[in-house]
Amino acid sequence: MLAIYKKELRSYFTSMIGYVFMSLFLSIVSFYFYLHNLSQRVANFEYTVSNVSFIFVLLVPLLTMRIIAEENRQKTDQLLLTSPVTATDIVLGKFFAVFSILAMIIAVISTYPLIMTRYGKVPFASAYASIIGFLLLGGAYLAMGLFLSSLTDSQVIAGVITFIVFFLTLILEVIARRISTSNKTAYIAFVILWLVVCLVLWIMMRNLTVAFGTGIAGVVALTGIYMAKPVLFDGALIKVASWLSAMARFSNFYRGILDLSDIIYYISLIFVFLFLTIQAIKKKRWS
Amino acid sequence: MIEVKNLVKRYGDHVAVDDLSFAVEKGQILGFLGPNGAGKSTTMNIITGYISATDGTVTINGLDIFEEPEEVKRMIGYLPEFPPLYPEMTVTEYLNFVADLKKVEKKKKAKMVKEIMESTKVTEMQNRLIKHLSKGYKQRVGLAQAIMGYPEVIILDEPTVGLDPKQIIEMRDLIRELSKNHTVILSSHIMQEVSAVCDTILIIDKGRRVLQDTPENLSVHFSSGSLKLVVRGDSNTVIRELKKIDKLTRLEETESHEEGTVSLTLYFNENDDIREDVFYSMSAIKTPILEMQAVRMSLEDIFIKVTQDEGLSDKNKNGDNTGKEEVLTDAGNL
């Protein structure tokens, strides 16, 4: 794991990507810091953090799009997978490498509230709660990016898909709030969502019967529940959407609330996507 | 040392490897020979644990690659068809990374990297980025990667592809050198290459084992059924006398290079040996034999013959399998 971690981390600094990512990230955050704190003479750093949280959607694809896709394209995955390391070692090494880059940036950002102490009293608790949340949110996006990169061997495709998925997480809650809360809409939305899941399944497994079978089974199950107990679907869309939306959870952090359930939510999100990535790599052996 | 048993790999309806079995002893070089798409790379990818098999087992030193992948992978160095190189790294960086990956002890690492760079002759390129190297050097760095950690088994997939003739000879020498301490499997679709370095040749076609033997035995057993003969004497008498041999099927006079001699090519059934008959018939008419040479099939000929037979039996397959069985038992008898 350590070998892959070191190699991965170094690769970001022997190419441009690491520097571009860090400088863009810090410039954007600094600009928002100026906009929301310094120029407004407001001491609450969480305002900056909450407004700048979209940054992951823009920049994380830059960091993660090549991370596994490029190994697949260069066939270096053959070296990794025939060496005495496990798929878990590979995925964890890569995740911790990108997470370290993020942590370096966050370390710089955590000095920003200190700058403001020159001008008056700063509410440190809420400032650092929001920074911890920011790091966790970033970790979740990195894990998602890692997973999406493992699905293809073209970093361009990986980048585009990652961006689209991230963008959806950004607007998911807003969309859900706008559309009707009726149980029928929820039912239709769930059916569509399930079919999308099956499409992803097909892309991963290239097995039409399994994807088709799961699709039909899911739709039948949803229809059954809808027929029997339509009440279950009342407002369900919003609930699910806000549960899925990594951004929505984040609102607690910038209010300065460090809720354990939110921390666990982000950590489990990271776990789920790392687990999926490991499976995607293992699955390649069995195709 | 390496034992492959009843290996099968299916991709949907396509069978890439079909019931392949073979064994390699310690210190041997096994050459894997077959036309493009015969299943050589697939088999190697299965042995090294990169892909799984549909059926069958692969054991190295008694350990199963599917059950104890990490232990087995520790014993294998693998150079795939496309060397797995990181273009953005220098040669030294890359080899150090591979050493870490293969869990080479820290103390031994620097020395081992240096040694391997010297034996694969990449030392003078050690600080260059891999993307700037020529194909030949990339292949050598790939080989260096496979040797790293000195695994017991080294598996090379088409190691000389893209090299110039001088580099090919160097690569062969290197492989021979390696076989002193390692067991080597290499694949190729080029005959001379395999016959030049390998102890055993395994010919596969369409994922099936066609035959396995040493290069020498292969050409002995596959005599082409013809004999070159040079005798001193009158051509009419000689031909008349030779035609008395029952086993002879055809006779051809070729241009003679020496005055007073007759050069002939004799054809006979592949399974017969007429050398003694020729000797006695010539001595009966007191005609000295100056040269007699059994024409052996080159490995190319054997290869083409064997893979074509296979193709023919495939065509006969509709309805009965006997054609294929025959070829396989033939191979077994060798």
Coordinates of C-alpha atoms in Angstrom, one line a residue:
Chain A
M1 CA 0.0 0.0 0.0
L2 CA 2.8 2.4 1.0
A3 CA 4.6 1.8 -2.4
I4 CA 1.4 2.8 -4.3
Y5 CA 0.7 5.7 -2.0
K6 CA 4.2 7.1 -2.5
K7 CA 4.2 6.6 -6.2
E8 CA 0.8 8.2 -6.6
L9 CA 1.6 11.2 -4.5
R10 CA 4.8 11.8 -6.4
S11 CA 3.1 11.5 -9.7
Y12 CA 0.9 14.5 -8.9
F13 CA 4.0 16.6 -8.3
T14 CA 6.1 15.4 -11.1
S15 CA 3.3 16.4 -13.5
M16 CA 1.4 19.7 -13.6
I17 CA -1.8 18.3 -12.1
G18 CA -0.9 18.6 -8.4
Y19 CA 0.3 22.2 -8.7
V20 CA -2.7 23.2 -10.9
F21 CA -5.1 21.6 -8.5
M22 CA -3.6 23.2 -5.4
S23 CA -3.2 26.6 -6.8
L24 CA -6.7 26.8 -8.3
F25 CA -8.1 25.4 -5.1
L26 CA -6.3 27.9 -2.9
S27 CA -7.0 30.9 -5.2
I28 CA -10.7 30.2 -5.4
V29 CA -11.0 29.6 -1.6
S30 CA -8.9 32.8 -1.0
F31 CA -11.1 34.8 -3.3
Y32 CA -14.2 33.6 -1.5
F33 CA -12.5 34.3 1.9
Y34 CA -11.9 37.9 0.7
L35 CA -15.5 38.2 -0.6
H36 CA -17.3 36.8 2.4
N37 CA -15.1 37.7 5.3
L38 CA -12.5 40.3 4.7
S39 CA -14.3 42.7 2.5
Q40 CA -17.6 42.3 4.4
R41 CA -15.8 42.5 7.8
V42 CA -17.5 39.4 8.9
A43 CA -15.6 37.0 11.3
N44 CA -17.6 33.8 10.5
F45 CA -15.3 31.7 8.4
E46 CA -18.1 29.1 7.9
Y47 CA -19.7 31.5 5.4
T48 CA -16.7 31.2 3.1
V49 CA -16.7 27.5 3.5
S50 CA -20.4 27.0 2.8
N51 CA -20.2 29.2 -0.3
V52 CA -17.1 27.6 -1.7
S53 CA -18.2 24.0 -1.2
F54 CA -19.1 23.7 -4.9
I55 CA -15.4 23.8 -5.6
F56 CA -15.1 20.0 -5.2
V57 CA -17.5 19.6 -8.2
L58 CA -15.2 21.7 -10.3
L59 CA -11.8 20.5 -9.2
V60 CA -12.0 16.9 -7.9
P61 CA -12.5 15.4 -11.4
L62 CA -9.2 17.0 -12.3
L63 CA -7.5 15.0 -9.5
T64 CA -9.3 11.7 -9.8
M65 CA -10.1 11.3 -13.5
R66 CA -6.8 9.7 -14.4
I67 CA -6.2 7.9 -11.2
I68 CA -7.3 4.4 -12.3
A69 CA -8.4 5.0 -15.9
E70 CA -4.9 5.8 -16.8
E71 CA -3.5 2.6 -15.3
N72 CA -6.0 0.7 -17.4
R73 CA -5.0 2.5 -20.5
Q74 CA -1.3 2.2 -20.0
K75 CA -1.8 -1.4 -19.0
T76 CA 0.2 -0.7 -15.8
D77 CA -2.7 -2.3 -14.0
Q78 CA -1.1 -5.6 -15.2
L79 CA 2.0 -4.7 -13.1
L80 CA -0.1 -3.8 -10.1
L81 CA -2.4 -6.8 -10.2
T82 CA 0.4 -9.3 -10.8
S83 CA 2.4 -8.0 -7.9
P84 CA 2.0 -9.3 -4.4
V85 CA -0.5 -6.5 -3.4
T86 CA -4.2 -6.8 -3.1
A87 CA -6.9 -4.7 -4.8
T88 CA -7.5 -3.1 -1.4
D89 CA -3.9 -2.0 -1.1
I90 CA -4.1 -0.4 -4.5
V91 CA -7.3 1.5 -3.8
L92 CA -6.4 2.6 -0.3
G93 CA -2.9 3.7 -1.5
K94 CA -4.5 5.8 -4.2
F95 CA -7.2 7.2 -2.0
F96 CA -4.8 8.3 0.7
A97 CA -2.6 9.9 -1.9
V98 CA -5.3 12.2 -3.2
F99 CA -6.6 12.7 0.3
S100 CA -3.2 13.8 1.4
I101 CA -3.2 16.5 -1.3
L102 CA -6.5 17.7 -0.1
A103 CA -5.3 17.6 3.5
M104 CA -2.3 19.8 2.6
I105 CA -4.6 22.3 1.1
I106 CA -7.0 22.2 4.1
A107 CA -4.0 22.7 6.4
V108 CA -3.3 26.0 4.6
I109 CA -6.9 27.0 4.7
S110 CA -7.1 26.4 8.4
T111 CA -4.8 29.3 8.9
Y112 CA -7.3 31.7 7.4
P113 CA -9.4 32.1 10.6
L114 CA -6.2 32.9 12.4
I115 CA -5.6 35.8 10.0
M116 CA -8.8 37.4 11.1
T117 CA -7.8 37.4 14.8
R118 CA -5.9 40.6 13.9
Y119 CA -9.2 42.4 13.4
G120 CA -11.3 41.1 16.3
K121 CA -12.9 38.1 17.9
V122 CA -13.3 35.0 15.7
P123 CA -15.8 32.2 16.5
F124 CA -13.2 29.4 16.2
A125 CA -15.5 26.5 17.1
S126 CA -17.9 27.0 14.2
A127 CA -15.0 27.9 11.8
Y128 CA -13.1 24.7 12.5
A129 CA -16.3 22.6 12.6
S130 CA -17.0 23.8 9.0
I131 CA -13.4 23.1 8.0
I132 CA -13.6 19.5 9.3
G133 CA -16.9 19.1 7.4
F134 CA -15.2 20.5 4.3
L135 CA -12.4 17.9 4.6
L136 CA -14.9 15.1 5.0
L137 CA -17.1 16.4 2.1
G138 CA -13.9 16.5 -0.1
G139 CA -13.0 13.0 1.0
A140 CA -16.4 11.7 -0.1
Y141 CA -16.1 13.4 -3.5
L142 CA -12.6 11.9 -3.9
A143 CA -13.9 8.4 -3.2
M144 CA -16.7 8.9 -5.7
G145 CA -14.2 10.2 -8.3
L146 CA -11.9 7.2 -7.6
F147 CA -14.8 4.8 -8.2
L148 CA -15.9 6.5 -11.4
S149 CA -12.4 6.5 -12.7
S150 CA -12.2 2.7 -12.2
L151 CA -15.1 2.1 -14.6
T152 CA -13.3 3.1 -17.8
D153 CA -9.9 3.2 -19.4
S154 CA -10.2 6.7 -20.8
Q155 CA -9.5 9.6 -18.5
V156 CA -11.5 12.0 -20.6
I157 CA -14.6 9.9 -20.3
A158 CA -13.9 9.4 -16.6
G159 CA -13.5 13.2 -16.1
V160 CA -16.8 13.9 -17.9
I161 CA -18.8 11.3 -16.1
T162 CA -17.3 12.4 -12.8
F163 CA -18.3 16.0 -13.4
I164 CA -21.8 15.0 -14.4
V165 CA -22.4 12.9 -11.3
F166 CA -20.9 15.5 -9.1
F167 CA -23.1 18.2 -10.6
L168 CA -26.1 16.0 -10.0
T169 CA -25.2 15.7 -6.3
L170 CA -25.1 19.5 -6.2
I171 CA -28.5 20.1 -7.7
L172 CA -30.2 16.9 -6.5
E173 CA -31.8 18.4 -3.5
V174 CA -32.9 21.5 -5.4
I175 CA -34.5 19.5 -8.1
A176 CA -36.3 17.2 -5.6
R177 CA -37.7 20.2 -3.8
R178 CA -39.1 21.7 -7.0
I179 CA -40.9 18.7 -8.2
S180 CA -44.2 17.5 -6.8
T181 CA -44.3 15.5 -3.6
S182 CA -47.1 13.3 -4.9
N183 CA -46.5 9.6 -4.5
K184 CA -47.0 9.0 -8.2
T185 CA -44.0 11.2 -9.2
A186 CA -41.9 9.5 -6.6
Y187 CA -42.9 6.2 -7.9
I188 CA -41.9 7.1 -11.5
A189 CA -38.7 8.7 -10.4
F190 CA -37.7 5.7 -8.4
V191 CA -38.3 3.5 -11.4
I192 CA -36.2 5.7 -13.6
L193 CA -33.5 5.8 -11.0
W194 CA -33.5 2.0 -10.7
L195 CA -33.1 1.7 -14.5
V196 CA -30.1 4.0 -14.3
V197 CA -28.6 1.8 -11.6
C198 CA -29.1 -1.2 -13.9
L199 CA -27.5 0.6 -16.8
V200 CA -24.4 1.2 -14.6
L201 CA -24.5 -2.5 -13.6
W202 CA -24.5 -3.4 -17.3
I203 CA -21.6 -1.2 -18.0
M204 CA -19.7 -2.8 -15.2
M205 CA -20.5 -6.4 -15.8
R206 CA -21.3 -6.5 -19.6
N207 CA -23.9 -9.1 -18.7
L208 CA -27.2 -8.4 -20.3
T209 CA -29.2 -11.1 -18.4
V210 CA -28.1 -10.0 -15.0
A211 CA -28.7 -6.3 -15.7
F212 CA -32.0 -7.0 -17.4
G213 CA -33.1 -9.4 -14.6
T214 CA -32.2 -7.0 -11.8
G215 CA -34.0 -4.2 -13.7
I216 CA -37.2 -6.1 -14.1
A217 CA -37.1 -7.4 -10.5
G218 CA -36.6 -3.9 -9.2
V219 CA -39.4 -2.4 -11.2
V220 CA -41.8 -5.2 -10.3
A221 CA -40.9 -4.7 -6.6
L222 CA -41.4 -1.0 -6.8
T223 CA -44.7 -1.4 -8.6
G224 CA -45.9 -3.9 -6.0
I225 CA -45.1 -1.6 -3.1
Y226 CA -46.7 1.3 -4.9
M227 CA -49.9 -0.7 -5.5
A228 CA -50.1 -2.0 -2.0
K229 CA -49.1 1.1 0.0
P230 CA -48.9 4.3 -2.0
V231 CA -48.5 6.3 1.2
L232 CA -44.9 5.1 1.5
F233 CA -44.0 7.2 -1.5
D234 CA -45.4 10.4 -0.1
G235 CA -42.5 12.9 -0.1
A236 CA -40.1 10.0 -0.4
L237 CA -38.3 11.6 -3.2
I238 CA -37.1 14.6 -1.1
K239 CA -36.1 12.3 1.7
V240 CA -34.0 10.1 -0.5
A241 CA -32.6 13.0 -2.5
S242 CA -31.4 14.8 0.5
W243 CA -30.0 11.6 1.9
L244 CA -28.1 11.0 -1.2
S245 CA -27.0 14.6 -1.7
A246 CA -23.6 14.9 -0.1
M247 CA -24.0 18.7 -0.2
A248 CA -27.2 18.8 1.7
R249 CA -25.6 17.1 4.7
F250 CA -23.0 19.7 4.7
S251 CA -25.3 22.5 5.8
N252 CA -25.0 21.3 9.4
F253 CA -21.3 21.8 9.4
Y254 CA -21.4 25.4 8.3
R255 CA -23.9 26.2 10.9
G256 CA -21.1 25.2 13.2
I257 CA -22.8 21.9 14.3
L258 CA -20.4 19.0 14.5
D259 CA -23.0 16.2 14.5
L260 CA -21.7 12.7 14.9
S261 CA -24.3 11.3 12.5
D262 CA -23.0 13.7 9.8
I263 CA -19.4 12.6 10.4
I264 CA -20.5 9.0 10.2
Y265 CA -22.5 9.7 7.1
Y266 CA -19.5 11.1 5.2
I267 CA -17.1 8.4 6.4
S268 CA -19.5 5.7 5.4
L269 CA -19.9 7.4 2.0
I270 CA -16.1 7.2 1.6
F271 CA -16.2 3.5 2.7
V272 CA -19.0 2.6 0.3
F273 CA -17.2 4.1 -2.7
L274 CA -13.8 2.7 -1.8
F275 CA -15.5 -0.7 -1.4
L276 CA -17.1 -0.4 -4.8
T277 CA -13.8 0.6 -6.4
I278 CA -12.1 -2.5 -4.9
Q279 CA -15.0 -4.6 -6.3
A280 CA -14.6 -3.0 -9.7
I281 CA -10.9 -3.8 -9.8
K282 CA -11.5 -7.4 -8.6
K283 CA -14.3 -7.9 -11.1
K284 CA -11.9 -7.2 -14.0
R285 CA -10.2 -10.5 -13.2
W286 CA -13.5 -12.3 -13.5
S287 CA -14.7 -10.8 -16.7
Chain B
M1 CA 7.5 -26.4 -10.4
I2 CA 4.7 -24.9 -12.5
E3 CA 1.7 -27.1 -13.2
V4 CA -1.2 -26.1 -15.3
K5 CA -4.1 -28.5 -15.4
N6 CA -7.1 -28.5 -17.6
L7 CA -7.1 -24.8 -18.0
V8 CA -10.2 -23.3 -19.7
K9 CA -11.0 -19.7 -20.3
R10 CA -14.2 -18.7 -22.0
Y11 CA -15.3 -15.2 -23.0
G12 CA -19.0 -15.6 -23.7
D13 CA -19.2 -18.1 -26.5
H14 CA -15.6 -17.7 -27.5
V15 CA -13.1 -20.2 -26.0
A16 CA -9.7 -18.6 -25.6
V17 CA -8.0 -21.5 -23.8
D18 CA -9.4 -25.0 -24.2
D19 CA -8.4 -27.7 -21.7
L20 CA -4.7 -26.8 -21.6
S21 CA -2.4 -28.8 -19.4
F22 CA 1.4 -28.7 -19.1
A23 CA 4.2 -28.7 -16.5
V24 CA 7.5 -26.9 -16.3
E25 CA 10.4 -28.2 -14.3
K26 CA 12.7 -25.9 -12.2
G27 CA 15.4 -24.2 -14.3
Q28 CA 13.8 -25.0 -17.6
I29 CA 12.8 -22.6 -20.4
L30 CA 9.5 -23.4 -21.9
G31 CA 8.6 -21.8 -25.2
F32 CA 5.0 -21.1 -25.9
L33 CA 4.5 -21.1 -29.6
G34 CA 1.4 -20.4 -31.5
P35 CA -0.1 -18.1 -34.2
N36 CA -1.5 -14.8 -33.1
G37 CA -4.7 -15.3 -31.1
A38 CA -3.8 -18.8 -30.1
G39 CA -4.3 -18.1 -26.4
K40 CA -0.7 -17.5 -25.4
S41 CA -1.2 -14.2 -23.7
T42 CA -4.5 -15.3 -22.1
T43 CA -2.7 -18.4 -20.6
M44 CA 0.1 -16.2 -19.3
N45 CA -2.4 -13.7 -17.8
I46 CA -4.1 -16.6 -16.0
I47 CA -0.8 -18.1 -14.7
T48 CA 0.2 -14.7 -13.3
G49 CA -3.1 -14.1 -11.7
Y50 CA -4.1 -11.1 -13.8
I51 CA -7.3 -12.8 -15.0
S52 CA -9.2 -15.8 -13.7
A53 CA -9.8 -19.1 -15.4
T54 CA -13.2 -20.5 -16.2
D55 CA -12.0 -23.9 -15.1
G56 CA -8.8 -25.7 -14.2
T57 CA -5.9 -25.0 -11.8
V58 CA -2.5 -23.4 -11.9
T59 CA -0.1 -24.3 -9.1
I60 CA 3.4 -23.0 -8.6
N61 CA 5.6 -24.8 -6.0
G62 CA 2.3 -26.5 -5.0
L63 CA 0.5 -23.3 -4.2
D64 CA -2.6 -22.5 -6.1
I65 CA -2.8 -19.0 -7.8
F66 CA -6.5 -18.8 -7.2
E67 CA -6.3 -19.7 -3.6
E68 CA -3.1 -18.0 -2.4
P69 CA -2.7 -15.3 -5.0
E70 CA -0.4 -13.1 -2.9
E71 CA 2.0 -15.9 -2.1
V72 CA 2.2 -17.1 -5.7
K73 CA 2.5 -13.6 -7.1
R74 CA 5.6 -13.1 -4.9
M75 CA 7.2 -16.0 -6.9
I76 CA 6.4 -14.6 -10.3
G77 CA 7.9 -11.8 -12.4
Y78 CA 5.9 -11.0 -15.5
L79 CA 6.6 -9.0 -18.6
P80 CA 3.3 -8.7 -20.4
E81 CA 2.9 -8.1 -24.1
F82 CA 2.9 -4.3 -23.6
P83 CA 5.5 -3.5 -20.9
P84 CA 3.7 -1.9 -18.0
L85 CA 5.6 1.3 -17.8
Y86 CA 4.8 4.7 -16.3
P87 CA 6.0 7.2 -19.0
E88 CA 6.3 10.1 -16.5
M89 CA 8.8 8.3 -14.4
T90 CA 12.6 8.0 -14.8
V91 CA 14.0 4.5 -15.1
T92 CA 15.4 4.6 -11.6
E93 CA 12.2 5.9 -10.1
Y94 CA 10.2 3.2 -11.9
L95 CA 12.5 0.3 -10.8
N96 CA 12.5 1.6 -7.2
F97 CA 8.7 1.6 -7.3
V98 CA 8.6 -1.9 -8.6
A99 CA 11.1 -3.0 -5.9
D100 CA 8.8 -1.5 -3.3
L101 CA 5.8 -3.2 -4.9
K102 CA 7.5 -6.6 -4.9
K103 CA 8.4 -6.1 -1.3
V104 CA 12.1 -6.1 -1.8
E105 CA 13.9 -5.5 1.6
K106 CA 15.0 -1.9 2.0
K107 CA 18.6 -2.9 2.7
K108 CA 18.9 -4.9 -0.5
K109 CA 16.9 -2.5 -2.7
A110 CA 19.6 -0.1 -3.9
K111 CA 22.0 -2.9 -4.7
M112 CA 19.4 -5.0 -6.5
V113 CA 18.2 -2.1 -8.7
K114 CA 21.8 -1.3 -9.7
E115 CA 22.5 -5.0 -10.5
I116 CA 19.4 -5.4 -12.6
M117 CA 20.0 -2.2 -14.4
E118 CA 23.4 -3.4 -15.3
S119 CA 22.3 -6.9 -16.4
T120 CA 19.6 -5.5 -18.6
K121 CA 21.9 -2.7 -19.9
V122 CA 19.8 0.3 -19.0
T123 CA 22.2 1.9 -16.6
E124 CA 23.1 4.7 -19.0
M125 CA 19.4 5.6 -19.4
Q126 CA 18.7 5.5 -15.6
N127 CA 17.8 9.2 -15.3
R128 CA 15.8 9.5 -18.5
L129 CA 12.0 9.7 -18.5
I130 CA 10.6 6.4 -19.8
K131 CA 8.5 8.2 -22.4
H132 CA 11.7 9.4 -24.1
L133 CA 13.2 5.9 -24.4
S134 CA 13.2 3.9 -27.6
K135 CA 11.2 0.8 -28.0
G136 CA 14.2 -1.4 -27.4
Y137 CA 15.0 0.3 -24.1
K138 CA 11.4 0.2 -23.0
Q139 CA 11.4 -3.5 -23.5
R140 CA 14.5 -3.8 -21.5
V141 CA 13.1 -1.8 -18.7
G142 CA 10.1 -4.0 -18.8
L143 CA 12.3 -7.0 -18.5
A144 CA 14.2 -5.4 -15.6
Q145 CA 10.8 -5.0 -13.9
A146 CA 10.0 -8.7 -14.4
I147 CA 13.4 -9.7 -12.8
M148 CA 13.0 -7.4 -9.9
G149 CA 13.1 -9.3 -6.6
Y150 CA 14.6 -12.3 -8.4
P151 CA 11.4 -14.3 -8.5
E152 CA 11.7 -18.0 -9.1
V153 CA 9.5 -17.9 -12.1
I154 CA 9.8 -15.4 -14.9
I155 CA 7.1 -15.2 -17.5
L156 CA 7.8 -13.2 -20.7
D157 CA 5.2 -12.5 -23.3
E158 CA 6.8 -11.9 -26.7
P159 CA 10.0 -10.5 -25.2
T160 CA 11.7 -9.7 -28.5
V161 CA 8.9 -7.9 -30.3
G162 CA 10.0 -4.6 -31.7
L163 CA 13.7 -5.1 -31.1
D164 CA 16.4 -4.9 -33.8
P165 CA 18.4 -8.0 -34.6
K166 CA 21.3 -7.1 -32.3
Q167 CA 19.0 -6.4 -29.4
I168 CA 17.2 -9.7 -30.1
I169 CA 20.5 -11.6 -29.7
E170 CA 21.2 -9.7 -26.5
M171 CA 17.8 -10.5 -25.2
R172 CA 18.2 -14.2 -26.0
D173 CA 21.6 -14.2 -24.2
L174 CA 19.9 -12.5 -21.2
I175 CA 17.1 -15.0 -21.1
R176 CA 19.6 -17.9 -21.3
E177 CA 21.5 -16.3 -18.5
L178 CA 18.3 -16.0 -16.5
S179 CA 17.4 -19.6 -16.8
K180 CA 20.4 -20.5 -14.7
N181 CA 18.6 -19.4 -11.6
H182 CA 15.0 -19.1 -12.7
T183 CA 12.3 -21.0 -14.4
V184 CA 11.3 -19.2 -17.5
I185 CA 8.2 -19.3 -19.7
L186 CA 8.3 -17.3 -22.8
S187 CA 5.9 -16.9 -25.7
S188 CA 6.5 -16.1 -29.3
H189 CA 5.1 -16.6 -32.7
I190 CA 8.6 -16.7 -34.2
M191 CA 10.1 -20.1 -34.6
Q192 CA 13.8 -19.4 -34.5
E193 CA 13.5 -17.5 -31.3
V194 CA 11.9 -20.4 -29.5
S195 CA 14.2 -23.0 -30.9
A196 CA 17.2 -20.9 -30.1
V197 CA 16.6 -20.5 -26.4
C198 CA 14.0 -23.0 -25.1
D199 CA 14.4 -26.5 -23.6
T200 CA 10.9 -27.4 -24.3
I201 CA 8.5 -26.2 -26.9
L202 CA 4.7 -26.2 -26.4
I203 CA 2.8 -25.5 -29.5
I204 CA -0.8 -24.3 -29.0
D205 CA -3.4 -23.3 -31.5
K206 CA -6.9 -22.1 -30.8
G207 CA -6.3 -22.5 -27.1
R208 CA -5.5 -26.2 -27.3
R209 CA -2.2 -28.0 -26.8
V210 CA -1.0 -29.3 -30.1
L211 CA 2.3 -30.8 -29.0
Q212 CA 5.1 -30.5 -26.6
D213 CA 8.7 -31.6 -27.0
T214 CA 12.3 -30.5 -27.2
P215 CA 13.3 -28.6 -30.3
E216 CA 15.6 -31.4 -31.4
N217 CA 13.1 -34.2 -30.9
L218 CA 10.5 -32.2 -32.8
S219 CA 12.6 -32.0 -35.9
V220 CA 13.7 -35.7 -35.7
H221 CA 10.2 -37.0 -35.4
F222 CA 8.9 -34.8 -38.0
S223 CA 11.1 -36.1 -40.8
S224 CA 9.7 -34.8 -44.0
G225 CA 10.0 -38.1 -45.8
S226 CA 12.8 -37.2 -48.1
L227 CA 16.4 -38.0 -48.4
K228 CA 19.2 -36.2 -50.3
L229 CA 21.6 -38.6 -51.9
V230 CA 24.9 -38.1 -53.7
V231 CA 26.6 -41.2 -55.2
R232 CA 29.5 -41.7 -57.6
G233 CA 28.3 -43.6 -60.7
D234 CA 26.1 -43.6 -63.8
S235 CA 22.7 -42.1 -63.3
N236 CA 20.7 -44.6 -65.3
T237 CA 22.1 -47.6 -63.4
V238 CA 21.7 -45.9 -60.1
I239 CA 18.1 -44.9 -60.7
R240 CA 17.2 -48.3 -62.0
E241 CA 18.6 -49.9 -58.9
L242 CA 17.0 -47.5 -56.5
K243 CA 13.5 -48.0 -58.1
K244 CA 13.6 -51.6 -56.8
I245 CA 13.1 -50.3 -53.3
D246 CA 9.4 -50.8 -52.4
K247 CA 9.2 -48.0 -49.9
L248 CA 10.3 -45.4 -52.4
T249 CA 7.4 -43.3 -53.7
R250 CA 9.2 -40.8 -55.9
L251 CA 12.6 -40.0 -57.1
E252 CA 14.0 -36.8 -58.5
E253 CA 17.4 -36.1 -60.1
T254 CA 18.9 -32.8 -59.2
E255 CA 21.8 -30.9 -60.6
S256 CA 25.1 -32.5 -59.7
H257 CA 28.0 -30.3 -58.6
E258 CA 30.8 -32.8 -58.9
E259 CA 31.9 -34.6 -62.1
G260 CA 30.9 -38.2 -62.3
T261 CA 28.4 -38.1 -59.5
V262 CA 24.6 -38.3 -59.3
S263 CA 22.5 -36.1 -57.0
L264 CA 19.1 -37.4 -56.2
T265 CA 16.2 -36.6 -53.9
L266 CA 14.3 -39.6 -52.7
Y267 CA 10.8 -39.4 -51.4
F268 CA 9.1 -42.0 -49.2
N269 CA 6.4 -42.4 -46.7
E270 CA 7.0 -40.3 -43.6
N271 CA 6.8 -43.2 -41.3
D272 CA 9.4 -45.3 -43.1
D273 CA 13.1 -45.1 -42.9
I274 CA 14.8 -46.1 -46.2
R275 CA 18.4 -45.2 -45.4
E276 CA 19.5 -48.8 -44.9
D277 CA 17.7 -50.0 -48.0
V278 CA 19.5 -47.3 -50.0
F279 CA 22.8 -48.3 -48.5
Y280 CA 22.4 -52.0 -49.4
S281 CA 21.1 -51.4 -52.9
M282 CA 24.0 -49.1 -53.7
S283 CA 26.5 -51.5 -52.3
A284 CA 25.0 -54.2 -54.4
I285 CA 26.0 -52.4 -57.5
K286 CA 29.3 -51.2 -55.9
T287 CA 28.3 -47.6 -56.1
P288 CA 29.9 -45.5 -53.3
I289 CA 27.6 -43.2 -51.4
L290 CA 29.2 -39.8 -51.0
E291 CA 26.5 -38.1 -49.1
M292 CA 23.2 -39.1 -47.6
Q293 CA 21.1 -36.8 -45.6
A294 CA 17.6 -37.1 -44.2
V295 CA 15.9 -33.8 -44.8
R296 CA 14.3 -32.6 -41.6
M297 CA 11.5 -30.2 -41.4
S298 CA 12.5 -26.9 -39.9
L299 CA 10.4 -25.9 -37.0
E300 CA 8.6 -23.5 -39.3
D301 CA 7.4 -26.4 -41.3
I302 CA 6.4 -28.4 -38.3
F303 CA 4.5 -25.5 -37.0
I304 CA 2.6 -24.9 -40.2
K305 CA 2.0 -28.6 -40.6
V306 CA 0.7 -29.1 -37.1
T307 CA -1.5 -26.1 -37.0
Q308 CA -2.9 -26.9 -40.4
D309 CA -3.7 -30.4 -39.4
E310 CA -5.5 -29.0 -36.5
G311 CA -7.5 -26.7 -38.9
L312 CA -8.4 -29.6 -41.1
S313 CA -9.6 -31.7 -38.3
D314 CA -11.7 -28.8 -37.2
K315 CA -13.4 -28.8 -40.5
N316 CA -14.1 -32.6 -40.1
K317 CA -15.5 -31.9 -36.7
N318 CA -19.1 -31.6 -37.8
G319 CA -20.4 -34.9 -36.6
D320 CA -17.3 -36.6 -35.3
N321 CA -14.4 -35.6 -33.2
T322 CA -12.0 -38.3 -34.3
G323 CA -9.9 -36.0 -36.4
K324 CA -9.0 -33.8 -33.5
E325 CA -8.4 -36.8 -31.2
E326 CA -5.9 -38.3 -33.6
V327 CA -3.8 -35.2 -33.7
L328 CA -3.8 -35.0 -30.0
T329 CA -2.8 -38.6 -29.5
D330 CA -0.1 -38.2 -32.1
A331 CA 1.3 -35.4 -30.1
G332 CA 1.0 -37.5 -27.0
N333 CA 3.0 -40.3 -28.6
L334 CA 5.9 -38.0 -29.3

